[in-house]
Backbone as a chain_set.jsonl record, in Angstrom:
{"seq": "MNLSWLPNEAYEGHMTPSTEVLNFWTVVKSLTQYKRMLEIGFNAGHSSSMNLEMYSDISVTSYDISWHSYTENNASIVKNRFPDRFNFVKGSSLDLKPSDITGKYDIMFIDGDHSYETCSSDIRLWMNSDIKYAIIDDFQYEGIQRSFNELLDNGRFSIIHEQPYRASNGVPVEVKLIER", "coords": {"N": [[10.305, -31.61, -51.259], [8.145, -29.17, -52.433], [7.0, -28.008, -55.43], [4.613, -27.012, -56.298], [3.546, -24.592, -56.994], [4.463, -23.959, -59.487], [3.125, -24.184, -62.777], [1.334, -27.163, -63.618], [2.189, -28.923, -66.067], [2.899, -30.872, -69.019], [6.17, -31.087, -69.446], [9.232, -30.746, -71.3], [11.831, -33.042, -70.511], [12.98, -32.654, -67.16], [14.661, -31.635, -64.111], [13.406, -33.169, -61.328], [12.266, -32.652, -57.965], [13.587, -34.904, -56.595], [14.973, -37.341, -54.305], [17.625, -37.875, -55.116], [18.251, -35.639, -56.723], [17.864, -33.465, -54.963], [19.805, -34.147, -53.09], [22.071, -33.842, -54.707], [22.098, -31.0, -55.148], [22.392, -30.173, -52.5], [24.942, -31.154, -51.847], [26.433, -29.738, -53.768], [26.067, -27.085, -52.895], [27.282, -27.26, -50.371], [29.956, -27.859, -51.084], [30.712, -25.678, -52.684], [29.677, -23.262, -51.748], [28.162, -21.389, -53.162], [26.636, -18.297, -54.16], [25.694, -16.776, -56.214], [24.219, -17.698, -59.11], [24.596, -18.475, -62.509], [22.485, -19.528, -64.931], [22.203, -21.486, -67.746], [19.73, -22.163, -69.814], [16.674, -22.265, -68.92], [14.176, -23.514, -69.313], [11.41, -24.877, -67.953], [11.754, -23.964, -65.437], [12.36, -25.496, -63.171], [14.895, -26.217, -62.002], [15.958, -23.713, -61.263], [13.946, -22.905, -59.5], [14.048, -24.893, -57.484], [16.587, -24.362, -56.384], [16.245, -21.702, -55.47], [14.205, -22.067, -53.606], [15.437, -23.834, -51.809], [17.672, -22.428, -50.843], [17.97, -19.484, -49.273], [19.881, -17.584, -49.508], [20.835, -17.241, -52.062], [21.052, -16.069, -55.497], [19.673, -16.226, -58.794], [20.364, -15.981, -62.189], [18.959, -16.471, -65.248], [19.35, -17.597, -68.542], [17.572, -18.112, -71.516], [16.357, -19.25, -74.647], [13.689, -19.347, -74.987], [12.245, -21.313, -76.389], [10.153, -23.038, -75.879], [6.596, -22.805, -75.351], [5.807, -22.38, -72.719], [7.906, -21.282, -71.289], [8.474, -18.427, -70.854], [6.193, -17.662, -69.4], [6.446, -19.275, -67.087], [8.867, -18.244, -66.159], [8.045, -15.702, -65.4], [6.374, -16.366, -63.264], [8.25, -17.449, -61.456], [9.834, -15.181, -61.09], [7.962, -13.468, -59.857], [7.619, -14.811, -57.46], [10.163, -14.775, -56.348], [11.268, -12.005, -56.343], [13.561, -10.382, -55.851], [15.651, -12.075, -56.171], [15.757, -13.506, -58.502], [16.373, -13.433, -61.957], [15.458, -13.242, -65.341], [16.538, -13.717, -68.624], [15.683, -13.391, -71.871], [17.158, -14.911, -74.414], [19.978, -16.068, -76.325], [22.599, -18.168, -75.23], [24.725, -18.202, -76.893], [25.203, -15.632, -77.597], [26.433, -14.501, -75.456], [29.354, -13.167, -73.923], [32.532, -13.779, -72.357], [33.223, -11.467, -70.889], [30.731, -10.472, -70.25], [29.872, -11.955, -68.11], [31.898, -12.268, -66.265], [33.045, -11.754, -62.993], [30.545, -11.674, -61.873], [29.249, -14.023, -61.089], [29.25, -17.079, -59.144], [28.946, -19.68, -59.847], [28.181, -21.673, -62.691], [25.521, -23.039, -64.36], [25.104, -25.319, -66.763], [22.757, -26.126, -68.921], [21.43, -25.998, -71.343], [20.927, -25.91, -74.808], [21.516, -29.065, -76.189], [23.205, -29.798, -78.183], [26.359, -30.582, -79.74], [27.783, -28.335, -80.722], [26.623, -26.057, -79.449], [26.768, -26.732, -76.729], [29.54, -26.952, -76.498], [30.217, -24.274, -76.959], [29.016, -23.101, -74.692], [30.508, -24.305, -72.637], [33.051, -23.318, -73.284], [32.551, -20.612, -72.85], [32.281, -20.605, -70.049], [34.899, -21.538, -69.39], [36.461, -19.388, -70.222], [35.746, -17.388, -68.562], [35.709, -15.984, -65.209], [34.426, -17.632, -63.478], [34.33, -19.994, -60.977], [33.177, -22.563, -60.692], [31.402, -25.072, -62.553], [28.382, -26.599, -63.524], [27.365, -29.321, -65.308], [24.759, -30.658, -67.038], [22.855, -33.517, -68.119], [24.356, -35.745, -69.299], [23.675, -37.893, -70.829], [23.462, -37.282, -73.449], [25.099, -37.383, -76.577], [26.379, -35.154, -77.712], [26.98, -33.542, -75.503], [28.648, -35.218, -74.002], [30.771, -35.468, -75.827], [31.607, -32.771, -76.067], [32.425, -32.29, -73.428], [34.492, -34.23, -73.152], [36.34, -33.351, -75.087], [36.931, -30.72, -74.319], [37.19, -30.45, -71.511], [38.292, -32.68, -70.269], [41.113, -32.741, -69.57], [42.86, -32.481, -67.509], [43.094, -29.919, -66.467], [40.851, -29.296, -65.143], [38.625, -30.405, -62.56], [36.392, -32.997, -61.752], [34.277, -32.709, -59.165], [32.016, -33.631, -58.019], [29.434, -35.9, -58.876], [26.239, -36.99, -60.026], [23.813, -39.4, -60.598], [20.437, -39.299, -61.809], [16.869, -39.415, -62.364], [15.079, -37.966, -64.984], [12.008, -36.06, -65.338], [10.592, -37.484, -67.206], [11.448, -40.033, -66.819], [13.864, -40.763, -67.94], [17.22, -41.821, -67.563], [19.736, -39.761, -66.181], [22.799, -37.919, -65.889], [24.606, -35.673, -63.905], [27.229, -33.329, -63.504], [29.534, -31.714, -61.33], [32.006, -29.353, -61.741], [35.256, -28.122, -61.19], [37.507, -25.446, -61.628]], "CA": [[10.137, -30.234, -51.68], [6.933, -29.001, -53.218], [7.037, -26.91, -56.401], [3.259, -27.0, -56.864], [3.233, -23.248, -57.478], [4.722, -23.947, -60.929], [2.024, -24.862, -63.479], [1.5, -28.599, -63.783], [2.04, -29.251, -67.48], [3.876, -31.836, -69.531], [7.354, -30.358, -69.876], [10.398, -31.49, -71.743], [12.512, -33.584, -69.331], [13.54, -31.688, -66.229], [15.008, -32.114, -62.778], [12.327, -33.172, -60.346], [12.86, -32.591, -56.623], [13.758, -36.253, -56.069], [16.03, -37.482, -53.295], [18.934, -37.757, -55.782], [18.474, -34.257, -57.175], [18.028, -32.621, -53.771], [21.124, -34.48, -52.567], [23.063, -33.2, -55.571], [22.169, -29.561, -54.85], [22.919, -30.027, -51.14], [26.391, -31.35, -51.931], [26.984, -28.611, -54.526], [26.098, -25.903, -52.012], [28.284, -27.522, -49.345], [31.297, -27.805, -51.663], [31.035, -24.427, -53.382], [29.146, -22.092, -51.036], [27.745, -20.423, -54.171], [25.608, -17.302, -53.845], [25.183, -16.205, -57.468], [24.246, -18.723, -60.152], [24.225, -18.214, -63.895], [21.881, -20.737, -65.49], [21.983, -21.512, -69.19], [18.636, -23.088, -70.062], [15.645, -22.204, -67.864], [13.1, -24.433, -69.684], [10.189, -24.598, -67.186], [12.132, -23.311, -64.192], [12.46, -26.386, -62.013], [16.204, -26.113, -61.349], [16.011, -22.401, -60.607], [12.999, -22.889, -58.386], [14.579, -25.71, -56.395], [17.677, -23.625, -55.745], [15.709, -20.541, -54.761], [13.46, -22.583, -52.452], [16.346, -24.471, -50.859], [18.699, -21.54, -50.302], [17.506, -18.098, -49.255], [21.024, -16.683, -49.675], [21.351, -17.244, -53.437], [20.299, -15.458, -56.603], [19.816, -16.955, -60.052], [20.085, -15.316, -63.464], [18.768, -17.544, -66.205], [19.235, -17.289, -69.972], [16.868, -19.139, -72.28], [15.853, -18.734, -75.919], [12.219, -19.427, -74.92], [11.78, -22.199, -77.453], [8.872, -23.623, -75.467], [5.54, -21.824, -75.088], [5.626, -22.174, -71.285], [9.113, -20.762, -70.648], [8.353, -17.05, -70.355], [5.166, -17.642, -68.359], [7.024, -19.819, -65.862], [9.863, -17.29, -65.676], [7.295, -14.649, -64.701], [5.927, -16.929, -61.988], [9.417, -17.528, -60.576], [10.212, -13.791, -60.777], [6.991, -12.957, -58.877], [7.846, -15.494, -56.176], [11.503, -14.395, -55.862], [11.529, -10.792, -57.136], [14.891, -9.814, -55.64], [16.7, -13.09, -56.288], [15.691, -14.195, -59.782], [16.302, -12.64, -63.184], [15.334, -14.032, -66.562], [16.936, -13.025, -69.839], [15.332, -14.118, -73.089], [18.253, -14.769, -75.35], [20.826, -17.225, -76.551], [23.917, -18.161, -74.592], [25.719, -17.982, -77.947], [25.451, -14.197, -77.67], [27.167, -14.075, -74.269], [30.813, -13.122, -73.963], [33.074, -13.901, -70.996], [33.17, -10.174, -70.189], [29.357, -10.258, -69.774], [29.589, -12.742, -66.907], [33.04, -12.226, -65.36], [32.865, -10.949, -61.789], [29.134, -11.604, -61.482], [28.677, -15.305, -60.676], [30.107, -18.052, -58.474], [28.735, -20.989, -60.435], [27.448, -21.653, -63.957], [24.774, -24.279, -64.592], [24.963, -25.482, -68.204], [21.641, -27.038, -69.163], [20.71, -25.433, -72.476], [20.931, -26.723, -76.026], [22.32, -30.258, -75.958], [24.037, -30.106, -79.347], [27.8, -30.464, -79.538], [28.243, -26.973, -81.001], [26.186, -25.106, -78.432], [27.348, -27.127, -75.452], [30.956, -26.556, -76.549], [30.251, -22.829, -76.785], [28.699, -22.804, -73.292], [31.664, -24.704, -71.827], [34.119, -22.329, -73.55], [32.162, -19.381, -72.146], [32.687, -20.797, -68.655], [36.361, -21.652, -69.308], [37.069, -18.081, -70.474], [35.286, -16.441, -67.545], [36.358, -16.21, -63.922], [33.531, -18.43, -62.647], [35.135, -21.12, -60.491], [32.505, -23.858, -60.799], [30.381, -25.299, -63.579], [27.577, -27.806, -63.452], [26.942, -29.725, -66.646], [23.68, -31.618, -66.916], [22.412, -34.313, -69.274], [25.446, -36.493, -69.918], [23.174, -38.97, -71.692], [23.52, -36.811, -74.838], [26.414, -37.539, -77.198], [26.989, -33.836, -77.901], [27.509, -33.081, -74.216], [29.803, -36.08, -73.703], [31.867, -35.11, -76.741], [32.093, -31.449, -75.648], [33.146, -32.478, -72.172], [35.738, -34.974, -73.393], [37.288, -32.557, -75.871], [37.29, -29.437, -73.715], [37.447, -30.44, -70.077], [38.983, -33.869, -69.781], [42.511, -32.507, -69.914], [43.658, -32.291, -66.312], [43.001, -28.552, -65.938], [39.595, -29.196, -64.417], [38.346, -31.589, -61.759], [35.021, -33.332, -61.394], [34.287, -32.829, -57.709], [30.817, -34.367, -57.626], [28.539, -36.29, -59.962], [25.039, -37.611, -59.482], [22.778, -39.864, -61.521], [19.047, -39.112, -61.387], [15.906, -39.639, -63.44], [14.311, -36.78, -65.373], [10.563, -36.21, -65.135], [10.084, -38.485, -68.141], [12.021, -41.323, -66.458], [15.151, -40.987, -68.604], [18.372, -41.695, -66.669], [20.541, -38.574, -66.455], [23.903, -37.697, -64.967], [25.011, -34.28, -63.804], [28.577, -33.247, -62.926], [30.053, -30.449, -60.815], [33.399, -29.25, -62.178], [35.992, -26.993, -60.609], [38.715, -25.096, -62.393]], "C": [[8.94, -30.167, -52.617], [7.073, -27.785, -54.129], [5.67, -26.754, -57.059], [2.835, -25.624, -57.362], [3.637, -23.05, -58.942], [3.556, -24.658, -61.619], [2.341, -26.338, -63.704], [1.175, -28.976, -65.224], [3.035, -30.346, -67.84], [5.043, -31.053, -70.115], [8.368, -31.319, -70.472], [11.156, -31.903, -70.477], [13.146, -32.531, -68.454], [13.897, -32.369, -64.919], [13.76, -32.053, -61.904], [12.974, -33.139, -58.959], [12.899, -33.968, -55.957], [14.864, -36.253, -55.013], [17.402, -37.278, -53.928], [19.239, -36.312, -56.176], [18.673, -33.322, -55.98], [19.371, -32.89, -53.103], [22.216, -33.809, -53.4], [23.213, -31.723, -55.209], [22.705, -29.303, -53.445], [24.439, -30.165, -51.138], [27.042, -30.188, -52.675], [27.113, -27.374, -53.633], [27.183, -26.064, -50.95], [29.705, -27.362, -49.885], [31.683, -26.428, -52.185], [30.651, -23.161, -52.623], [28.678, -20.994, -52.008], [26.625, -19.52, -53.653], [24.934, -16.777, -55.108], [25.349, -17.225, -58.591], [23.831, -18.139, -61.499], [23.717, -19.527, -64.455], [21.688, -20.553, -66.99], [20.932, -22.588, -69.438], [17.654, -23.126, -68.913], [14.574, -23.269, -68.074], [11.833, -24.061, -68.924], [10.495, -24.049, -65.801], [12.322, -24.199, -62.986], [13.8, -26.267, -61.285], [16.349, -24.791, -60.614], [15.151, -22.395, -59.356], [13.496, -23.714, -57.212], [15.669, -24.963, -55.646], [17.161, -22.458, -54.922], [14.904, -20.952, -53.532], [14.408, -23.128, -51.38], [17.247, -23.47, -50.138], [18.268, -20.084, -50.403], [18.638, -17.103, -49.483], [21.57, -16.659, -51.106], [20.465, -16.427, -54.359], [20.62, -16.247, -57.864], [19.498, -16.009, -61.2], [20.062, -16.406, -64.518], [18.6, -17.0, -67.619], [18.522, -18.442, -70.657], [16.329, -18.505, -73.55], [14.332, -18.759, -75.997], [11.638, -20.192, -76.098], [10.384, -22.723, -77.144], [7.867, -22.533, -75.094], [5.408, -21.492, -73.608], [6.786, -21.436, -70.617], [8.926, -19.373, -70.063], [7.292, -16.928, -69.271], [5.731, -18.156, -67.038], [8.098, -18.9, -65.295], [9.181, -16.144, -64.931], [6.811, -15.125, -63.338], [7.085, -16.987, -60.993], [9.847, -16.12, -60.164], [9.258, -13.193, -59.734], [7.213, -13.569, -57.499], [9.164, -15.058, -55.527], [11.954, -13.106, -56.564], [12.938, -10.224, -56.997], [16.022, -10.802, -55.884], [16.703, -13.821, -57.618], [15.578, -13.195, -60.921], [16.278, -13.582, -64.374], [15.714, -13.162, -67.745], [16.551, -13.908, -71.02], [16.436, -13.862, -74.101], [19.084, -16.033, -75.397], [22.15, -17.08, -75.809], [25.02, -17.937, -75.625], [26.074, -16.51, -78.097], [26.235, -13.668, -76.475], [28.666, -14.124, -74.514], [31.324, -13.284, -72.527], [33.011, -12.584, -70.22], [31.77, -9.85, -69.67], [29.101, -10.93, -68.429], [30.71, -12.698, -65.875], [32.754, -11.274, -64.193], [31.448, -10.923, -61.255], [28.588, -12.887, -60.868], [29.729, -16.195, -60.028], [30.061, -19.409, -59.154], [27.91, -20.834, -61.706], [26.827, -23.025, -64.169], [24.466, -24.364, -66.073], [23.923, -26.565, -68.475], [20.774, -26.501, -70.3], [20.645, -26.407, -73.636], [21.923, -27.874, -75.837], [23.178, -30.651, -77.163], [25.509, -29.905, -79.003], [28.255, -29.006, -79.677], [27.869, -26.015, -79.871], [26.749, -25.462, -77.062], [28.829, -26.749, -75.402], [31.097, -25.051, -76.342], [29.984, -22.445, -75.33], [29.864, -23.171, -72.374], [32.816, -23.72, -72.04], [33.818, -21.005, -72.853], [32.591, -19.479, -70.686], [34.217, -20.803, -68.527], [37.047, -20.293, -69.44], [36.566, -16.991, -69.53], [36.076, -16.692, -66.258], [35.49, -17.037, -62.973], [34.266, -19.723, -62.272], [34.51, -22.482, -60.776], [31.53, -23.885, -61.963], [29.659, -26.594, -63.256], [27.145, -28.099, -64.881], [25.952, -30.862, -66.493], [23.528, -32.399, -68.215], [23.528, -35.022, -70.024], [24.972, -37.682, -70.752], [23.22, -38.561, -73.171], [24.948, -36.862, -75.365], [27.116, -36.196, -77.349], [27.61, -33.296, -76.624], [28.727, -33.914, -73.83], [31.003, -35.681, -74.545], [32.461, -33.754, -76.36], [32.939, -31.564, -74.392], [34.492, -33.138, -72.411], [36.769, -34.138, -74.124], [37.785, -31.323, -75.125], [37.75, -29.533, -72.259], [38.262, -31.607, -69.562], [40.476, -33.783, -70.106], [43.392, -32.242, -68.695], [43.605, -30.897, -65.721], [41.777, -28.372, -65.047], [39.342, -30.493, -63.672], [36.851, -31.778, -61.583], [35.034, -33.522, -59.885], [33.015, -33.485, -57.167], [30.029, -34.722, -58.876], [27.389, -37.087, -59.372], [24.143, -38.114, -60.603], [21.398, -39.539, -60.937], [18.149, -39.454, -62.56], [15.16, -38.343, -63.704], [12.825, -37.071, -65.178], [9.955, -37.262, -66.05], [10.692, -39.869, -67.909], [13.367, -41.629, -67.073], [16.284, -40.862, -67.581], [19.289, -40.56, -67.13], [21.715, -38.566, -65.484], [24.32, -36.238, -65.05], [26.349, -34.238, -63.079], [28.863, -31.817, -62.47], [31.539, -30.427, -61.096], [34.011, -27.998, -61.567], [37.208, -26.716, -61.471], [39.928, -25.18, -61.52]], "O": [[8.765, -31.021, -53.486], [7.245, -26.663, -53.652], [5.577, -26.405, -58.236], [1.848, -25.515, -58.09], [3.207, -22.086, -59.575], [3.048, -25.647, -61.09], [3.49, -26.704, -63.952], [0.036, -29.305, -65.555], [3.907, -30.693, -67.043], [4.909, -30.426, -71.166], [8.367, -32.519, -70.196], [11.123, -31.185, -69.477], [13.787, -31.608, -68.956], [13.501, -33.503, -64.649], [13.139, -30.999, -61.766], [14.12, -33.56, -58.807], [12.318, -34.169, -54.89], [15.594, -35.273, -54.862], [18.252, -36.592, -53.36], [20.355, -35.829, -55.982], [19.567, -32.477, -56.0], [20.01, -31.965, -52.602], [23.175, -33.269, -52.85], [24.326, -31.247, -54.988], [23.401, -28.312, -53.225], [25.137, -29.379, -50.497], [28.093, -29.701, -52.259], [28.148, -26.707, -53.625], [27.917, -25.12, -50.66], [30.563, -26.792, -49.211], [32.853, -26.05, -52.133], [31.243, -22.104, -52.839], [28.79, -19.807, -51.702], [25.797, -19.919, -52.834], [23.767, -16.384, -55.088], [26.467, -17.571, -58.975], [22.846, -17.408, -61.604], [24.435, -20.527, -64.455], [21.081, -19.579, -67.436], [21.207, -23.779, -69.292], [17.796, -23.953, -68.012], [14.109, -23.868, -67.104], [11.231, -23.028, -69.217], [9.573, -23.702, -65.063], [12.435, -23.694, -61.87], [13.821, -26.221, -60.055], [16.809, -24.754, -59.473], [15.574, -21.941, -58.293], [13.379, -23.287, -56.064], [15.676, -24.934, -54.415], [17.601, -22.253, -53.791], [14.922, -20.251, -52.52], [14.2, -22.905, -50.187], [17.551, -23.644, -48.958], [18.211, -19.52, -51.496], [18.388, -15.908, -49.635], [22.649, -16.117, -51.343], [19.308, -16.134, -54.057], [21.686, -16.851, -57.989], [18.48, -15.319, -61.181], [21.018, -17.167, -64.666], [17.822, -16.077, -67.863], [18.83, -19.608, -70.41], [15.892, -17.354, -73.536], [13.748, -18.255, -76.957], [10.664, -19.766, -76.718], [9.541, -22.838, -78.033], [8.241, -21.476, -74.587], [4.935, -20.406, -73.274], [6.649, -21.003, -69.473], [9.198, -19.166, -68.881], [7.47, -16.169, -68.318], [5.521, -17.545, -65.99], [8.23, -18.787, -64.076], [9.706, -15.669, -63.924], [6.838, -14.368, -62.367], [6.926, -16.621, -59.828], [10.19, -15.896, -59.003], [9.701, -12.488, -58.827], [7.011, -12.904, -56.483], [9.264, -14.982, -54.303], [12.935, -13.128, -57.308], [13.456, -9.638, -57.948], [17.197, -10.442, -55.818], [17.561, -14.672, -57.848], [14.8, -12.243, -60.863], [16.987, -14.588, -64.407], [15.274, -12.018, -67.859], [17.034, -15.033, -71.15], [16.619, -12.742, -74.579], [18.899, -16.948, -74.595], [22.739, -16.0, -75.769], [26.126, -17.528, -75.272], [27.118, -16.173, -78.655], [26.656, -12.512, -76.476], [29.175, -15.0, -75.213], [30.609, -12.954, -71.581], [32.769, -12.593, -69.013], [31.626, -9.042, -68.752], [28.208, -10.515, -67.689], [30.489, -13.058, -64.719], [32.288, -10.151, -64.383], [31.169, -10.222, -60.282], [27.561, -12.849, -60.19], [30.922, -16.091, -60.313], [31.004, -20.195, -59.061], [27.042, -19.965, -61.787], [27.519, -24.042, -64.158], [23.669, -23.583, -66.593], [24.175, -27.755, -68.284], [19.545, -26.542, -70.232], [20.343, -27.587, -73.456], [23.044, -27.662, -75.374], [23.803, -31.712, -77.164], [25.852, -29.152, -78.092], [29.018, -28.506, -78.851], [28.71, -25.252, -79.395], [27.164, -24.576, -76.315], [29.315, -26.277, -74.373], [31.995, -24.603, -75.63], [30.651, -21.562, -74.791], [30.174, -22.433, -71.438], [33.483, -23.331, -71.082], [34.722, -20.354, -72.329], [33.192, -18.55, -70.147], [34.764, -20.139, -67.646], [38.097, -20.069, -68.839], [36.914, -15.819, -69.679], [36.994, -17.511, -66.23], [35.794, -17.128, -61.783], [34.756, -20.447, -63.139], [35.219, -23.445, -61.069], [30.918, -22.877, -62.314], [30.258, -27.557, -62.777], [26.624, -27.227, -65.575], [26.257, -31.896, -65.898], [24.014, -31.987, -69.268], [23.631, -34.911, -71.245], [25.793, -38.402, -71.32], [23.037, -39.404, -74.049], [25.887, -36.44, -74.69], [28.325, -36.106, -77.135], [28.66, -32.656, -76.668], [29.732, -33.366, -73.377], [32.119, -35.57, -74.036], [33.682, -33.6, -76.331], [34.032, -31.004, -74.309], [35.517, -32.659, -71.927], [37.957, -34.21, -73.81], [38.939, -30.925, -75.285], [38.612, -28.765, -71.831], [38.867, -31.507, -68.495], [41.026, -34.627, -70.814], [44.541, -31.824, -68.837], [44.028, -30.699, -64.582], [41.686, -27.407, -64.288], [39.789, -31.558, -64.097], [36.128, -30.824, -61.296], [35.727, -34.404, -59.378], [32.951, -33.85, -55.993], [29.965, -33.937, -59.823], [27.539, -37.768, -58.357], [23.752, -37.337, -61.474], [21.222, -39.509, -59.719], [18.642, -39.755, -63.647], [14.669, -37.697, -62.778], [12.44, -38.204, -64.887], [8.933, -37.863, -65.722], [10.477, -40.779, -68.709], [13.962, -42.66, -66.76], [16.311, -39.902, -66.811], [19.577, -40.422, -68.319], [21.637, -39.133, -64.394], [24.376, -35.651, -66.131], [26.582, -35.013, -62.151], [28.488, -30.848, -63.13], [32.259, -31.359, -60.74], [33.362, -26.959, -61.447], [37.853, -27.634, -61.978], [41.04, -24.921, -61.981]]}, "num_chains": 1, "name": "protein.A"}
């Protein structure tokens, strides 16, 4: 997959369209049949772009605080390429309530702030909504592992797929698909 239409800059670690990552999204689509994705953490737009390129039947709404200088520019590029299927909201997931997302999405991709507090808030947001599936990225971070272990590892939720991959900076990463 070629995402050359995104600017070629040095970004904070992101999903590259590697064999492992493309396999992950293929399995996720097969297992969930998602059509509407809520993404927490747009960063440079690689995950959104891969999904929109791979699947013409999906839409993505992405929330990001726009910490990085490139975020809003890349969101505009993705919006121009997929005007009817992509929406970007500059804002914090901490401001979202379950009622803001209930009834609107099939899957939630949690890939924002990697701190324990924010990741826990994002997981609770998903748990208190009606979204059936969640994807949690970046299990190499202690805050994400701790949030997952405290909130989800209780038998109420099932990991239905997990995939290791390497981020653009070569760091080993693991991503998990969870079902309620």
